[in-house]
C-alpha cells in the first residue's frame, strides 16, 4: 500500500449541537491545539446521524468518521444518543464485516465542558488513522 | 443555481492571524454557486452587518454564508440581520473558522486548507437551504391542575395569583390529598390540617379557580398552548348548588362502611364527607353501599335534607375544557406491606403502616387522637417502628429510597413519646437519612426523648398472646434481639398511584420504570416533561415531603405561567417534516419520538388502482423539538428534518471530502 | 406425510365456501415447465384443484400478499413458516391489515431445486403425490427417492422456520421447526468474521462486481416494503446510479442495515438473486450481531419492537 | 460445412497468440454461476457449460459507464469525452447471444444518434462464438428463429466435434485474418447442433406475431400473467437484447462525470414523468410493455424479433413469469 506523499488523514466529525459542538468550541476558546485533520458537521443530536452518512463520508474520501454526542443520560433530547449508540455499534461491526477497518468509525461522548477531551479524541483518532492510511477500498476512479 | 454570497470575517487577528484570508477568498470564489466574496474585519459589527446587507442588495444574493466564529455565538445575530435584509433567516449558514480552526491550529497552510473545507461545507449546505417559517400558535390562557393534594393546591393558587384561570381536577370528593390525612408535620410539628385547611378554602373561594372534585380526566388532546381536556364529573347524587353542608344527612344514614380517609380504621355512612374539614363541604353518596341504590328503598337522607339537595337521578357528566398548560400533581400511594409476609401485616390488626398511624394519632381520627392498639383498644406499652418496608429493596419492593420515612418515623416516635411518655419506642433502621433543613436536629431530638434506634433488619413479627413478638438483629453489635410490643408500625414506601401509567398515556408523558412521571431533564428541567406544556409537581414525579412538593408546585406554576403569559407562541421551524408521497405509514418514527409529536392520519392518494386512502405520519410542529431521531428511523427517507435535511447533511459530507 | 394436497384443497375450498376469504393464494403447476411452480390465486371453490402443494413450491408468497390485499381483498394464504413470518413482517409494518389475511399454515419439510431435479431426474415429475421421509422426498406411486442433501434449495438448507407460527389454522400434520440440515446458521458468518480484513473486503468486492443491482433481492423481500425505497431516490441521492465498488458497497450496506432486526430469514433474497450473491451472509450477520449485542435471539418475532428502534441503558459501548 | 479442423489445445494456443494484447473475456464459473469475466486467455469448457447466467452484454454495454467528464471553472464548463474501451476478445459466446449482439449492433448504429461509445467498443472487439452441443433446460432459440449453430455477429465460430476435435470457421475480416494463422486443413465436418429443450406454444407464425399481439393489447391475459411480477429488473438485466439506459451526473463539487447506466422497463419508476404521472403504473402495463417491445413493436418497426430464446428470463424470474406463459395466456388458455 503506497501512501501519497504528504498524505494526512481527514476526519469527518458529526457533533451534536448541545454537548460536543460546544465542547469543540470550548477547546477553541481554551486554545487547546489539536490536529487539523478534523472537519465538523453540526447536527442537532447524535441520533440524527444516519449510518449511511458514515459510509458516504468514507466513500467520498474521509479516512475516518467521528460521531460525538452528549454522555448517556445527558442527551438534550433524552434518548437520541442511546439510539445512536445502537445504530452505530451495528454499523461499525457491519463495516468490519464488509472489510472496512472498524477503527475508522468512532462514537464518543463529549460534554460541553470537555474541550480538553475533544482535543484528545481528535489526537487519538488521528494517530490511529495515520497508522491505517487512507481508505483504499472505496476509492472511486477520478477523471483522467 | 442559487446565488451565494460568502463573508469572510477576520475577527481582528483572531482568524486572519492564522488563516490566509486571500488564499481562502481565491478558493471560495471558485466554489459552485458563489457569486460574491468579501472580507470584513469584524463582520458582527454594525458596519460588518451593513456591508452584508449592501451585498445582498447589489449582488441579488439568495443565500448567505458567514465564515466567522461559532454559530453558537453569533448565529442569532446574523439571522436577525438576514431578516432586516429581507431574506429568510434560515437561508444563512455559518462556517466556524475561529473556535474550530484558527484558535486550535497554528500552521497557516493546514488552517487555510481546513478553512476552505469549512466554508465549502457551509456553501454546499446553504445551497440546499429552504426558507423556513416559524409558525405561530395561539395560547389558551387557562391551566389545568391535575390533583388536589398539597402540590396541586399550591400550583393552582400560584397560577391563580398570576391571574391565570385554573381548572383543578380532583378525583376524590374533597381537596386535601395525603396531607389532610396527616396529623402533625415534621420538623416543626405544626398541625397538618391547620396549615392545609386555609389553603383548601382559598382554592374553593378563589375567583380564578374552577374546582372540580369527584372528577377525573377522561382524555387529553392537542399540544402545548392548545390542550383539549375532557373531564368526567362523577355523579355525586347531591346537588352542589343546593347543599348547605349542614350535615343532617350524614348522621341519619343507616349504612356503615370502612372509611377510605381513615384507611379502614374508622367507618363512614353511604352518604358522607371524607373528613370534617372537607372542601367542598358537600357530601357524596357512595352508590355501592347506599341502601336506596342497592335495594331501591331508604331515601332517609333525602327526607333529612332541609335543602332538597339529594338527587338520586344525577348522572356522570362530561365537560370539556381548553387549556394552555397542565400541571400534573396526582400524588402517590403507599406501598402495600403484604409483600412482606414476615411482618404479619393484615395477619395482625396491631401491625399498621405509617399512614395508618397518622390516622390513629390524629384528633380527627377514629380514636379522637388517643393512641390505642387497633386490635385491643389498649394504650401500647411498647411500639416498634420498622423502616424501609418496600424501599431500597429491589426484590420485594422498589430500589429507591422513599426519602420521607426517616423523618416521619422520627416525628411519629416523638408524638408517641409526647402523648405516652412511658411507652417504649424502638426504631429498626438500615440508615437514617436526615438531609434537610433542621432535619438532623429533629431526628436527634427523637433520640434524646428516649427513642431506641436499632440498626438492623427485623426478621419476623408474629402474634404472641395478645402482643406481638419481634425477632431482629442488631447489626451494630451483631446480636440477635427478640422483644415484645403492642404495636408495630411499618414505614412503607411511597409508590406511584396504581393508575399512574394510564395517566401518563393519557397525557402523553413518560414514566420511569417504577411509574413515577419523568422530568425532561433531571438537573436542568426538573419540573417540565418531555411534552411541552405539561409540568410536574409533587410526589407523582418521585417521593417527596411537603416542603419539596410545595416548592416544586411553585416552580411548575411559574413555568406554566411564563408560558401562558404570552398571547401566542412561536414554534421553532427546525422541525421534522413528512414527505407524504414517500411515507409508508409504518409509524416507526413515532416510536422513537421522545415528544409524542408524531401521529398518524389518513390521506387520499391516486394510484393506478384508483383513489385509495393511506396512512401517513404527521408531525405536530408545536410538539416537535427537532432532534431528528425520526428521520434516521425512517428508511424511506420520508421523514426529514428541516434545516438539517438528509440532502443537506449529505452535501456537507460531500463538501468536506472533496 | 407432509404433502397432503387433498387436505390443502379441502381447507382452501372451505375458506372460499364459507366466504371467510375472497381468494386463496398458493401455488400452481406451470404447464410449460414441469419443474416450475408459480404463485397462483384461486377465487372459486370449484377451482381449488389448480393449487399444488409438493416439494417444488419454491416462490415465497408474502410479498405478493402485500399488493393483493391493498384494495381490501380478504386473502387466504397457504403459508409455510417463511411465508407466515413474511406476512407478519408486513402486518407489523402496517402494510397488510391483519383482518385481510387468513393464514393457512403448512408445516414445511423443505423445498427442492426444481431445475436441478429436472436435469438429473426428470422422471420424478411423473409423481401423483409426495411423501416426506425426513432425509428424502419420495414420489408416489413411483417410489422415486430424492435425497434432500442433494436437492434442497439453498434457502431451505438454512431454514429455521419450518413450522408456520402465528397462523389462523395449521394443517394438522406432524412437524416442527427443527431443520436437520442446518447445524449452525451462523457458520458462514463466522467463517467470514475470521478472515483477515483485506480478504473480507476482497470476498465482497468479488460479489459487488457480479451483482447486477437488479433489485430482485429487494423486491422479493417482505421487509423491504417501503413506499419509496431510499435507494431509488435522486434527491437526496443516497445511492448513485453508477455501479462501482463504492456504490455497490453502499447498496448492500444500506440494504443489510435496513433489514437488520427486521429480516424474517425467509431466504427469498438469496433464491431470487440470479448471480448467487450471498445476501444471507449479510442478513445473518445482522441477526448474529443483534443476538450478540442486544440479546435478540429470534430473527423476528411478530408484535415485538425492533432492536434498532429502541435502546437499553446498558448497551455495549465498544468504540475504543 | 467447411471448417478448419483443430485439436483443442492447439486451438487455445492459436487463439491466445492471435489475441495477444487484448483483454480476454471468457465464460467463468463463479460459485455455481457462469458469467463472462476477464481472464488470462481462452479456456477449455467443462461439459456442464451450456450458457452463462449473465451473458456478454455488459462487456459491450457496461452496467454503468462514464460518457463524459466535466468541470466548471469560472462560470464555464469544460467537457472531456470518456475513453472507456480496450481491445478485447469475447470468447465462447453462444449463438443466441451472438444474435443478440447483432441486434444491438443495428440498434446502436441507427441514425440519427449512433451510440459512438458502444460502436467504438464493438469495433475493438473480436467475438469468438461457440456452437451449441447441448441445451439447457430453458433454451428455446429455434422458436424465435435462432439457430444453435449459426454465427450471427461472430468473427470466428467454434464447432465442438468429436472428443478433442474442433472445427473453426471465420465470418469477418478479422476472423479470416486470425484463421489464416491457424495451421490446419479446411475440411467438411458434420456438426449436429443441440435441440433446444423448449419449444414455445407459438399461436401463429413469427411474421404474424406482432399483429397477433397488437390485437391482444387489452387482453385480460396480461393481468393474469403480471399480477405476480414484483417489479425488479432481473429479466431485463439478464436479457441479451435489453438495452434501455438512463443517464445521470455524478457530481463532485463542480466537477464530475456523466454516467450511463442500465435501466429496466420493469422497474416501477422507469416511465414516471417529472410531474409524477406514470403511463405504465402497474406491473400489467410494464410486463406487457417489455414483451410487446420484444415481440411486437420492434419487429413491426425493424423487422426483427428482440428475443433470441436464450431462456434466461424463464430460468431466473423468481415469480415464474416468462414468455411461454404469456403466449399461452394470451392465446386463451385460462391458466
Coordinates of C-alpha atoms in Angstrom, one line a residue, chain A residues 8 10-63 73-80 83 87 112 118-119 122, chain B residues 14 69-73 75 79 93-96 98-101 103-106 110-111 113-115 117-118 120-121 125 520-523 525 530 574 591-595 625-634 639-641 644-647 649-658:
Chain A
X8 CA -2.7 13.5 6.2
X10 CA -9.2 13.5 7.2
X11 CA -11.9 13.0 9.8
X12 CA -15.5 14.0 9.3
X13 CA -17.0 14.6 12.7
X14 CA -20.7 14.8 13.4
X15 CA -21.1 16.8 16.6
X16 CA -24.3 17.3 18.4
X17 CA -25.2 20.9 18.9
X18 CA -25.7 20.8 22.7
X19 CA -22.7 18.9 24.0
X20 CA -20.0 18.0 21.6
X21 CA -20.1 21.0 19.2
X22 CA -20.0 23.2 22.3
X23 CA -17.1 21.0 23.6
X24 CA -15.2 21.7 20.4
X25 CA -16.0 25.4 20.8
X26 CA -14.6 25.2 24.3
X27 CA -11.4 23.6 23.0
X28 CA -11.2 26.7 20.8
X29 CA -11.8 29.3 23.4
X30 CA -9.3 27.5 25.7
X31 CA -6.8 27.5 22.8
X32 CA -6.2 23.7 23.2
X33 CA -4.4 22.7 20.0
X34 CA -5.3 19.5 18.2
X35 CA -4.5 18.1 14.7
X36 CA -6.1 19.9 11.8
X37 CA -7.4 16.6 10.5
X38 CA -11.0 17.1 11.7
X39 CA -13.9 18.8 9.9
X40 CA -17.0 19.2 12.0
X41 CA -20.6 18.9 10.8
X42 CA -23.1 20.3 13.3
X43 CA -26.2 18.1 13.9
X44 CA -28.9 18.7 16.5
X45 CA -28.2 15.3 18.1
X46 CA -26.1 12.3 17.6
X47 CA -29.4 10.5 17.0
X48 CA -29.6 12.5 13.8
X49 CA -26.7 10.6 12.3
X50 CA -27.8 8.1 9.7
X51 CA -25.3 5.3 9.3
X52 CA -25.4 5.9 5.6
X53 CA -23.8 9.3 6.3
X54 CA -20.8 7.4 7.7
X55 CA -20.3 5.2 4.6
X56 CA -20.9 8.2 2.4
X57 CA -18.0 10.0 4.1
X58 CA -15.7 7.0 3.7
X59 CA -16.7 6.7 0.1
X60 CA -16.1 10.3 -0.7
X61 CA -12.6 10.4 0.8
X62 CA -12.8 10.7 4.5
X63 CA -10.4 8.4 6.3
X73 CA -28.2 10.3 30.3
X74 CA -27.4 13.9 29.4
X75 CA -28.9 13.9 25.9
X76 CA -30.7 17.2 25.3
X77 CA -33.5 15.1 23.8
X78 CA -33.1 12.5 26.5
X79 CA -32.6 9.4 24.3
X80 CA -31.1 10.4 21.0
X83 CA -30.4 5.2 19.7
X87 CA -27.2 2.1 15.3
X112 CA -19.9 21.0 26.6
X118 CA -12.5 16.7 22.4
X119 CA -8.9 17.6 21.6
X122 CA -9.1 14.0 17.8
Chain B
X14 CA -8.2 36.0 15.7
X69 CA -16.9 32.4 14.8
X70 CA -19.1 29.6 16.2
X71 CA -22.8 29.7 15.3
X72 CA -23.4 29.2 19.0
X73 CA -22.0 32.7 19.3
X75 CA -26.0 32.8 14.5
X79 CA -30.2 35.6 11.4
X93 CA -25.1 29.3 7.2
X94 CA -22.1 29.9 9.3
X95 CA -18.6 28.4 9.0
X96 CA -16.8 28.2 12.3
X98 CA -12.4 30.7 14.8
X99 CA -13.3 28.2 17.6
X100 CA -12.9 25.2 15.2
X101 CA -9.9 26.4 13.2
X103 CA -7.9 29.1 17.7
X104 CA -6.8 25.5 17.6
X105 CA -4.4 25.3 14.7
X106 CA -1.1 27.1 14.3
X110 CA -3.2 23.5 7.4
X111 CA -5.5 26.0 8.9
X113 CA -6.8 24.3 3.9
X114 CA -9.2 23.4 6.6
X115 CA -10.9 26.8 6.4
X117 CA -13.3 22.9 3.6
X118 CA -15.3 24.5 6.3
X120 CA -17.3 24.8 1.3
X121 CA -19.4 22.8 3.7
X125 CA -25.4 23.2 2.7
X520 CA -37.5 16.4 30.9
X521 CA -34.0 16.7 32.4
X522 CA -33.0 15.5 35.9
X523 CA -31.0 18.6 36.5
X525 CA -35.6 20.8 33.5
X530 CA -40.9 15.9 27.5
X574 CA -36.4 23.3 12.7
X591 CA -41.9 5.1 18.3
X592 CA -38.6 6.9 18.6
X593 CA -40.0 10.4 19.1
X594 CA -39.4 11.5 22.7
X595 CA -42.1 14.1 22.5
X625 CA -38.2 19.7 19.2
X626 CA -36.2 19.0 16.1
X627 CA -33.9 16.2 17.3
X628 CA -34.1 14.2 14.1
X629 CA -34.2 10.8 15.6
X630 CA -37.3 10.1 13.5
X631 CA -35.5 11.0 10.3
X632 CA -33.0 8.2 10.9
X633 CA -35.6 5.7 11.9
X634 CA -37.4 6.3 8.6
X639 CA -39.3 11.8 7.4
X640 CA -36.8 14.7 7.2
X641 CA -35.6 17.4 9.5
X644 CA -30.8 19.5 8.8
X645 CA -32.3 17.7 5.9
X646 CA -30.7 14.4 4.6
X647 CA -29.7 16.0 1.4
X649 CA -26.1 16.6 5.5
X650 CA -25.0 14.5 2.6
X651 CA -24.0 17.7 0.7
X652 CA -21.9 18.7 3.8
X653 CA -20.2 15.3 3.8
X654 CA -19.5 15.6 0.1
X655 CA -18.2 19.1 0.5
X656 CA -15.8 18.1 3.3
X657 CA -14.5 15.1 1.4
X658 CA -13.7 16.8 -1.9

